[in-house]
Coordinates of C-alpha atoms in Angstrom, one line a residue:
M84 CA -117.0 -4.7 -51.3
Q85 CA -114.8 -7.6 -51.8
S86 CA -113.5 -8.5 -55.3
S87 CA -111.7 -11.7 -56.5
R88 CA -110.0 -12.6 -60.1
W89 CA -108.9 -16.0 -61.4
L90 CA -107.1 -16.6 -64.6
I91 CA -108.4 -19.8 -66.4
F92 CA -105.9 -21.4 -68.8
A93 CA -107.7 -24.6 -69.6
P94 CA -109.5 -23.3 -72.8
V95 CA -106.2 -21.9 -74.1
A96 CA -104.5 -25.3 -73.7
I97 CA -107.3 -27.2 -75.3
L98 CA -107.4 -24.8 -78.4
A99 CA -103.7 -25.2 -78.7
L100 CA -104.1 -28.9 -79.1
F101 CA -106.2 -28.4 -82.2
A102 CA -104.3 -25.3 -83.7
P103 CA -103.3 -25.9 -87.5
Q104 CA -99.7 -26.7 -88.1
A105 CA -97.4 -24.9 -90.6
N106 CA -97.3 -26.6 -94.1
A107 CA -94.3 -29.1 -94.5
E108 CA -91.8 -28.2 -97.0
P109 CA -92.7 -29.4 -100.6
V110 CA -91.3 -32.6 -101.8
Q111 CA -88.5 -32.3 -104.4
G112 CA -89.2 -34.1 -107.8
L113 CA -92.1 -34.7 -110.1
Q114 CA -95.0 -37.2 -109.4
T115 CA -94.6 -39.8 -112.3
T116 CA -97.0 -42.4 -113.4
Y117 CA -96.4 -44.9 -116.1
Y118 CA -99.1 -46.7 -118.3
T119 CA -99.1 -49.6 -120.8
I120 CA -100.6 -48.5 -124.1
D121 CA -102.1 -50.4 -127.0
S122 CA -102.4 -47.8 -129.6
V123 CA -99.9 -45.2 -131.2
P124 CA -100.3 -42.3 -130.6
P125 CA -102.0 -42.9 -127.4
T126 CA -104.7 -40.6 -125.9
R127 CA -103.1 -38.5 -123.2
S128 CA -105.5 -39.8 -120.5
E129 CA -104.9 -41.4 -117.1
Q130 CA -108.3 -43.3 -117.3
M131 CA -107.9 -45.2 -120.6
Y132 CA -104.7 -47.3 -119.9
T133 CA -103.5 -49.7 -117.2
E134 CA -101.0 -48.2 -114.8
C135 CA -97.7 -50.1 -114.7
G136 CA -95.8 -48.2 -112.2
S137 CA -95.4 -44.8 -110.3
E138 CA -92.7 -42.9 -108.4
V139 CA -91.3 -39.5 -107.9
E140 CA -88.8 -38.7 -110.5
N141 CA -86.0 -36.2 -109.4
N142 CA -85.7 -34.5 -112.8
I143 CA -86.6 -34.8 -116.6
N144 CA -83.6 -36.6 -118.0
R145 CA -84.4 -40.1 -118.8
S146 CA -83.6 -43.0 -121.2
Y147 CA -85.5 -46.2 -120.7
D148 CA -83.5 -48.2 -123.2
G149 CA -83.3 -51.8 -121.9
E150 CA -84.5 -50.6 -118.5
P151 CA -88.3 -50.8 -118.3
F152 CA -89.8 -49.3 -115.2
G153 CA -91.9 -51.5 -112.7
N154 CA -94.3 -53.7 -114.6
C155 CA -94.0 -51.8 -117.8
T156 CA -92.7 -53.3 -121.1
E157 CA -89.7 -51.9 -123.0
D158 CA -91.9 -50.6 -125.8
L159 CA -95.6 -49.3 -125.8
F160 CA -95.7 -47.4 -122.6
M161 CA -96.6 -43.7 -121.8
V162 CA -95.2 -41.4 -119.1
H163 CA -97.1 -38.7 -117.2
M164 CA -95.1 -36.3 -115.2
T165 CA -96.9 -33.4 -112.9
G166 CA -95.6 -31.0 -110.4
F167 CA -94.2 -27.6 -110.3
I168 CA -90.9 -25.9 -111.6
E169 CA -89.2 -23.0 -110.0
I170 CA -88.5 -20.3 -112.6
P171 CA -85.6 -18.1 -111.8
A172 CA -85.9 -14.3 -112.1
H173 CA -85.0 -13.4 -115.6
D174 CA -85.1 -11.1 -118.5
T175 CA -85.6 -13.9 -121.2
I176 CA -86.0 -17.6 -120.9
E177 CA -86.5 -20.5 -123.4
F178 CA -86.8 -24.3 -123.1
W179 CA -86.1 -27.3 -125.3
L180 CA -87.7 -30.6 -124.8
A181 CA -86.3 -33.8 -126.3
S182 CA -88.5 -36.9 -126.7
D183 CA -88.6 -40.2 -128.4
D184 CA -91.2 -41.0 -129.6
G185 CA -93.9 -38.3 -128.9
G186 CA -93.6 -35.7 -126.2
T187 CA -95.5 -32.6 -125.0
I188 CA -95.0 -30.2 -122.0
N189 CA -97.1 -27.5 -120.5
I190 CA -95.2 -25.0 -118.2
G191 CA -97.5 -22.3 -116.8
G192 CA -100.1 -22.6 -119.4
F193 CA -97.5 -22.6 -122.3
E194 CA -97.5 -25.8 -124.3
W195 CA -95.3 -27.2 -127.1
G196 CA -94.0 -30.6 -128.4
N197 CA -94.9 -33.2 -131.1
W198 CA -97.3 -36.0 -130.4
W199 CA -96.1 -38.6 -133.1
D200 CA -93.4 -41.2 -133.7
Q201 CA -89.9 -39.6 -134.0
G202 CA -86.4 -40.2 -133.0
C203 CA -84.9 -38.3 -130.0
T204 CA -85.9 -34.9 -131.3
W205 CA -85.4 -31.4 -129.9
M206 CA -88.5 -29.3 -129.8
E207 CA -88.1 -25.6 -128.8
S208 CA -90.5 -23.4 -127.1
G209 CA -88.8 -20.2 -128.2
Q210 CA -88.6 -17.2 -125.7
I211 CA -91.7 -17.3 -123.6
D212 CA -93.4 -14.6 -121.4
I213 CA -93.6 -16.5 -117.9
S214 CA -93.3 -15.0 -114.5
A215 CA -90.7 -16.0 -112.0
G216 CA -91.6 -18.4 -109.2
S217 CA -93.3 -21.7 -108.9
Q218 CA -95.2 -22.6 -112.1
P219 CA -97.3 -25.8 -112.8
L220 CA -95.7 -28.4 -115.1
D221 CA -97.5 -31.2 -117.0
L222 CA -95.5 -33.6 -119.3
W223 CA -96.6 -36.5 -121.5
M224 CA -94.3 -38.8 -123.3
Y225 CA -94.8 -42.2 -125.1
E226 CA -92.5 -44.9 -126.5
N227 CA -93.5 -46.9 -129.5
G228 CA -90.3 -48.8 -130.3
G229 CA -86.5 -48.5 -130.5
N230 CA -84.6 -46.0 -128.4
T231 CA -86.2 -43.7 -125.9
C232 CA -85.4 -40.2 -124.3
V233 CA -87.0 -37.4 -122.5
M234 CA -85.0 -34.4 -121.5
L235 CA -85.6 -30.7 -120.6
V236 CA -83.1 -27.8 -120.8
W237 CA -83.4 -24.1 -120.5
N238 CA -81.5 -21.0 -121.5
I239 CA -81.8 -18.1 -119.1
N240 CA -80.9 -14.5 -120.3
N241 CA -79.0 -16.1 -123.3
Q242 CA -76.3 -17.4 -120.9
G243 CA -76.3 -20.8 -122.7
W244 CA -78.2 -24.2 -122.5
S245 CA -78.2 -26.5 -119.5
M246 CA -80.2 -29.2 -118.1
V247 CA -82.9 -28.1 -115.7
P248 CA -81.5 -29.0 -112.3
D249 CA -83.2 -31.3 -109.7
E250 CA -83.9 -28.5 -107.2
A251 CA -86.1 -26.7 -109.7
F252 CA -88.8 -29.4 -109.5
T253 CA -91.3 -30.0 -106.7
T254 CA -94.4 -32.2 -106.5
T255 CA -96.6 -29.7 -104.9
Y256 CA -96.8 -25.8 -104.5
S257 CA -96.8 -25.0 -100.8
P258 CA -95.4 -21.7 -99.9
A259 CA -94.3 -21.4 -96.2
T260 CA -97.1 -20.5 -93.9
T261 CA -96.8 -19.2 -90.4
T262 CA -99.6 -20.2 -87.9
T263 CA -99.9 -18.0 -84.8
V264 CA -102.3 -18.9 -81.9
E265 CA -102.9 -15.7 -79.8
E266 CA -102.9 -16.2 -76.1
T267 CA -106.4 -16.1 -74.7
T268 CA -107.2 -15.0 -71.1
T269 CA -110.5 -15.8 -69.7
T270 CA -111.4 -13.7 -66.6
W271 CA -114.2 -14.6 -64.3
D272 CA -115.1 -11.6 -62.1
T273 CA -117.3 -12.3 -59.0
T274 CA -118.5 -9.4 -56.9
T275 CA -120.7 -10.1 -53.6
T276 CA -122.1 -7.2 -51.8
S277 CA -124.2 -7.4 -48.5
T278 CA -125.7 -4.8 -46.4
T279 CA -126.7 -5.4 -42.7
T280 CA -129.3 -3.1 -41.0
T281 CA -129.1 -2.7 -37.3
T282 CA -132.2 -1.9 -35.2
T283 CA -131.8 0.0 -32.0
T284 CA -134.5 -0.9 -29.1
S285 CA -135.3 0.8 -25.8
T286 CA -137.3 -0.2 -22.7
I287 CA -140.0 2.1 -23.5
A288 CA -141.2 0.9 -26.7
P289 CA -141.6 -2.6 -27.6
S290 CA -138.7 -4.0 -29.7
T291 CA -139.1 -4.2 -33.3
T292 CA -137.0 -6.4 -35.6
V293 CA -136.5 -5.3 -39.0
P294 CA -135.4 -8.0 -41.3
V295 CA -132.2 -7.4 -43.2
E296 CA -132.6 -7.5 -46.8
E297 CA -129.8 -9.0 -48.5
E298 CA -129.0 -7.6 -51.8
S299 CA -128.9 -9.9 -54.7
T300 CA -125.5 -11.4 -55.7
T301 CA -124.7 -11.3 -59.4
T302 CA -122.0 -13.4 -60.8
T303 CA -120.9 -12.7 -64.4
L304 CA -118.7 -15.2 -66.3
Q305 CA -117.1 -13.5 -69.4
T306 CA -115.2 -15.6 -71.7
T307 CA -113.2 -14.3 -74.7
T308 CA -111.6 -16.7 -77.2
S309 CA -109.8 -15.4 -80.3
L310 CA -107.8 -17.3 -82.9
S311 CA -106.0 -15.7 -85.9
P312 CA -107.3 -16.8 -89.3
Q313 CA -105.3 -19.3 -91.1
T314 CA -104.8 -19.0 -94.9
T315 CA -103.8 -22.1 -96.8
E316 CA -103.1 -21.7 -100.5
A317 CA -103.0 -24.6 -102.9
L318 CA -102.2 -24.5 -106.5
E319 CA -102.9 -27.5 -108.6
A320 CA -101.2 -28.1 -112.0
S321 CA -103.5 -27.5 -115.0
T322 CA -103.8 -30.3 -117.6
T323 CA -104.2 -29.1 -121.2
T324 CA -106.2 -31.5 -123.4
T325 CA -104.9 -31.3 -126.9
T326 CA -107.1 -32.2 -129.7
E327 CA -105.3 -34.9 -131.7
L328 CA -105.2 -34.0 -135.4
P329 CA -105.1 -37.2 -137.6
T330 CA -102.1 -37.6 -140.0
P331 CA -103.5 -36.5 -143.4
T332 CA -103.9 -39.2 -145.8
T333 CA -104.6 -39.2 -149.4
T334 CA -106.3 -42.3 -150.9
L335 CA -106.5 -42.4 -154.8
P336 CA -109.2 -44.5 -156.3
P337 CA -108.0 -47.7 -157.9
V338 CA -107.0 -47.4 -161.6
S339 CA -109.2 -49.6 -163.8
S340 CA -107.8 -51.2 -166.7
E341 CA -111.4 -51.4 -168.2
T342 CA -112.0 -48.8 -170.9
S343 CA -115.6 -49.6 -171.8
D344 CA -116.2 -46.2 -173.3
V345 CA -113.4 -46.7 -175.9
P346 CA -114.8 -48.4 -178.9
P347 CA -113.0 -51.6 -180.2
V348 CA -110.6 -51.2 -182.8
V349 CA -112.0 -52.3 -186.3
D350 CA -109.6 -54.2 -188.3
T351 CA -111.6 -53.8 -191.5
I352 CA -110.7 -50.2 -192.4
P353 CA -109.4 -50.3 -196.0
P354 CA -105.8 -49.4 -196.6
V355 CA -105.0 -45.8 -197.8
V356 CA -103.6 -45.8 -201.2
D357 CA -101.0 -43.1 -201.8
T358 CA -101.6 -41.7 -205.4
T359 CA -99.1 -38.9 -205.1
V360 CA -96.4 -38.9 -207.8
P361 CA -93.0 -38.8 -206.1
D362 CA -90.8 -35.7 -206.8
T363 CA -87.6 -36.7 -208.6
T364 CA -86.2 -33.3 -208.6
V365 CA -82.7 -33.1 -207.0
P366 CA -82.4 -30.1 -204.5
D367 CA -79.7 -27.7 -205.0
T368 CA -78.6 -27.8 -201.2
L369 CA -79.0 -30.5 -198.5
P370 CA -81.3 -29.7 -195.5
P371 CA -79.6 -27.9 -192.7
D372 CA -80.1 -30.8 -190.3
T373 CA -78.0 -33.0 -192.3
L374 CA -74.9 -30.8 -192.1
P375 CA -72.1 -32.6 -190.1
D376 CA -71.8 -30.6 -186.9
A377 CA -75.5 -29.4 -186.6
P378 CA -77.2 -30.3 -183.3
E379 CA -80.3 -32.7 -183.6
T380 CA -82.6 -30.1 -181.9
P381 CA -81.6 -26.4 -182.4
V382 CA -81.5 -24.4 -179.1
T383 CA -83.5 -21.2 -179.0
L384 CA -84.1 -18.6 -176.4
P385 CA -87.4 -17.2 -175.5
I386 CA -88.3 -14.2 -177.6
D387 CA -88.8 -11.9 -174.5
I388 CA -85.3 -12.6 -173.2
T389 CA -83.8 -12.2 -176.6
E390 CA -85.2 -8.8 -177.0
E391 CA -84.1 -7.6 -173.4
I392 CA -80.5 -8.9 -173.2
P393 CA -77.5 -7.9 -175.3
A394 CA -77.1 -9.6 -178.6
E395 CA -73.8 -11.0 -177.8
L396 CA -75.0 -12.6 -174.7
V397 CA -77.7 -14.4 -176.7
E398 CA -75.1 -15.6 -179.0
A399 CA -72.8 -16.7 -176.1
L400 CA -75.6 -18.7 -174.5
L401 CA -76.4 -20.6 -177.7
D402 CA -72.9 -21.3 -178.3
A403 CA -72.4 -22.6 -174.7
V404 CA -75.5 -24.9 -174.8
N405 CA -74.5 -26.3 -178.3
S406 CA -70.9 -26.9 -177.4
G407 CA -71.4 -28.1 -173.9
E408 CA -68.7 -25.6 -172.7
P409 CA -69.3 -23.3 -169.8
L410 CA -69.5 -19.4 -170.3
T411 CA -66.5 -17.5 -170.0
E412 CA -66.1 -15.3 -166.6
E413 CA -66.8 -12.2 -168.8
Q414 CA -69.8 -13.7 -170.4
F415 CA -71.2 -14.9 -167.1
D416 CA -70.8 -11.5 -165.5
T417 CA -72.6 -10.0 -168.4
A418 CA -75.6 -12.4 -167.8
I419 CA -75.6 -11.5 -164.0
E420 CA -75.6 -7.8 -164.8
A421 CA -78.5 -8.4 -167.2
L422 CA -80.7 -9.9 -164.5
G423 CA -81.1 -6.5 -162.9
D424 CA -82.9 -5.2 -166.0
L425 CA -85.4 -8.1 -166.1
N426 CA -88.8 -8.6 -164.4
E427 CA -89.1 -11.9 -162.3
E428 CA -90.5 -14.0 -165.1
E429 CA -87.8 -12.9 -167.5
A430 CA -85.0 -13.3 -164.8
V431 CA -86.2 -17.0 -164.1
A432 CA -86.1 -17.7 -167.8
L433 CA -82.5 -16.3 -168.1
I434 CA -81.4 -18.3 -165.0
E435 CA -82.8 -21.5 -166.5
Q436 CA -80.7 -20.7 -169.7
L437 CA -77.6 -20.2 -167.6
L438 CA -78.3 -23.7 -165.9
N439 CA -78.5 -25.2 -169.4
T440 CA -74.9 -24.3 -169.8
E441 CA -72.1 -26.2 -168.2
V442 CA -72.0 -24.1 -164.9
T443 CA -68.8 -24.3 -162.9
A444 CA -68.6 -24.5 -159.1
D445 CA -67.4 -20.9 -158.8
Q446 CA -70.3 -19.8 -161.0
A447 CA -72.7 -21.8 -158.9
E448 CA -71.4 -20.1 -155.7
E449 CA -71.8 -16.7 -157.4
L450 CA -75.5 -17.5 -158.2
A451 CA -76.0 -18.7 -154.7
T452 CA -74.7 -15.4 -153.1
N453 CA -76.5 -13.0 -155.5
P454 CA -79.6 -11.5 -153.8
D455 CA -81.2 -10.8 -157.2
V456 CA -80.8 -14.6 -158.2
L457 CA -82.1 -15.9 -154.8
A458 CA -85.2 -13.6 -154.7
V459 CA -86.5 -15.1 -158.0
I460 CA -85.3 -18.7 -158.5
T461 CA -87.6 -21.7 -158.1
E462 CA -86.9 -24.4 -155.6
E463 CA -85.8 -26.8 -158.4
Q464 CA -83.3 -24.2 -159.8
A465 CA -82.0 -23.5 -156.2
T466 CA -81.4 -27.3 -155.7
E467 CA -79.5 -27.5 -158.9
I468 CA -77.2 -24.6 -158.0
F469 CA -76.5 -25.9 -154.5
E470 CA -75.8 -29.3 -155.9
T471 CA -73.1 -27.8 -158.1
I472 CA -71.3 -25.9 -155.3
E473 CA -68.2 -27.7 -153.9
V474 CA -68.6 -27.0 -150.2
E475 CA -65.2 -28.5 -149.1
Q476 CA -63.6 -26.0 -151.4
L477 CA -64.9 -23.0 -149.6
D478 CA -62.9 -20.9 -147.2
D479 CA -64.4 -19.3 -144.2
T480 CA -65.0 -16.0 -145.9
Q481 CA -66.9 -17.7 -148.8
I482 CA -69.0 -19.8 -146.2
A483 CA -69.8 -16.6 -144.3
E484 CA -71.0 -14.9 -147.6
L485 CA -73.1 -17.9 -148.5
T486 CA -74.6 -18.1 -145.0
A487 CA -75.6 -14.5 -145.0
A488 CA -77.1 -14.8 -148.5
I489 CA -79.1 -17.8 -147.7
Q490 CA -80.3 -16.6 -144.4
N491 CA -82.1 -13.7 -146.1
A492 CA -83.5 -15.8 -149.1
P493 CA -87.1 -17.0 -149.4
L494 CA -88.1 -20.0 -147.3
A495 CA -88.3 -22.3 -150.3
V496 CA -84.6 -21.5 -151.1
Q497 CA -83.6 -22.1 -147.6
E498 CA -85.2 -25.4 -147.6
A499 CA -83.6 -26.5 -150.7
F500 CA -80.1 -25.3 -149.2
E501 CA -80.8 -27.5 -146.0
E502 CA -81.9 -30.5 -148.1
T503 CA -78.9 -30.2 -150.5
I504 CA -76.0 -29.2 -148.3
D505 CA -74.9 -30.5 -144.9
I506 CA -75.3 -27.5 -142.8
F507 CA -73.6 -29.1 -139.9
G508 CA -70.3 -29.3 -141.9
G509 CA -69.0 -25.8 -141.1
F510 CA -72.1 -23.4 -141.4
D511 CA -72.1 -22.8 -137.7
D512 CA -73.7 -19.3 -137.9
Y513 CA -76.5 -20.6 -140.2
V514 CA -80.0 -20.6 -138.4
P515 CA -82.0 -23.5 -139.8
T516 CA -85.8 -22.9 -140.8
G517 CA -88.2 -23.2 -138.0
S518 CA -85.3 -22.4 -135.4
N519 CA -83.9 -19.4 -133.7
V520 CA -80.6 -21.2 -132.8
P521 CA -77.5 -21.3 -135.0
V522 CA -76.1 -24.5 -136.1
G523 CA -73.0 -24.2 -133.9
E524 CA -75.0 -23.6 -130.7
R525 CA -77.3 -26.4 -131.5
R526 CA -74.3 -28.8 -132.0
T527 CA -73.2 -27.7 -128.5
L528 CA -76.7 -28.3 -127.1
I529 CA -76.6 -31.7 -128.7
A530 CA -73.4 -32.5 -127.1
I531 CA -74.6 -31.4 -123.7
A532 CA -77.6 -33.7 -124.0
A533 CA -75.6 -36.5 -125.2
G534 CA -73.4 -36.2 -122.2
A535 CA -76.3 -36.0 -119.8
T536 CA -77.9 -38.9 -121.4
L537 CA -74.8 -41.1 -120.9
T538 CA -74.6 -39.9 -117.2
A539 CA -78.2 -40.9 -116.8
A540 CA -77.7 -44.2 -118.1
G541 CA -74.5 -45.0 -116.2
S542 CA -75.7 -43.8 -112.7
K543 CA -79.4 -44.7 -113.2
M544 CA -80.8 -41.4 -112.2
K545 CA -83.9 -42.5 -110.5
Q546 CA -84.9 -42.1 -106.9
K547 CA -86.1 -45.2 -105.5

């Protein structure tokens, strides 16, 4: 038996030419498209408007003031950014998006923002539950008129606010993939076997020739080709369509001057003749309202309050209202102590009587820091109290006490406080309604954003 073996490399070489290549590194930045709009607010759609430019933006920190992009106009344009953001490992994370005018953003399925005209306004996400790693990002922003801005900052593990850096953004999600082509050996085994039969002859017998039967030759070609499976994963950014809610409007019917249901005035009514005989008796005393120092309208207290508070306090309140003088500190303290014994309706009535007196700045501060007062006062009463406080005269301790009291007050009282008093004038520890960031930290964030905007405007932070 004779055996031969050849290694055939040609199929391997050919397959190697068509082997998939490893995915390229993702491109840094966000794919950005600009559109010209003709309505405000526009519909967040790529099909409804004319594209006026596109490029890969390296980050979300833009101001288009006086610098229109491509063929876009300075006003009436919309921006759409898509891609991925690399979320670091974290315990807590929150974002703020600034936009002028409207702006919304969706990161990993979590969306927030405002889609209406506004100045450069910070819109916060609050702490969100999102996994570390590459997450899809979808941002819309539009400009109606005036100044513009669009910025994104984050706060990781409460370490402070900072602009999301360029390296956090990529246009596609493409994790590194290793492609392996296994070496393939094709073996062709050929075996040929032949048998020869020899016939012996003698002179006695006639010669006989026996034909040699040649065994069949079998040739088997065995080819085995194996490639490892290739896996390519692609994640696409999801776009959330937000149903636009129209701005509520209230239309009142026109007021008609016609009063057809009112009968006309009849001038023919006969005059009424007074037949009463006048009383000529001279009274012994003059009426009380003609006395020299009597007020035009006597001041009285509600009966339910009069019955619940000390008699000397009733008299003090009446005297203070009639004289235009404030209560003494002792009288004022008595009134505050009386509040604890009244129900909510009675307490509101007593506070109203206190505000009818000439309340001093110190008394207003005492009212504003009293939990019993803040728990029951109306929004109008709160506004009147806050307007009386002289904020510039307060020291740090008083500001801290006022901040703590208002922070725990009902929402209506907090809103009245923010509308009446400049909370950015020293109330650094106060957290405004609808926010979880103190005023002092918010001021720092605004300063960071302002500096970043100046840098962007000066260096024209765009990749061309």
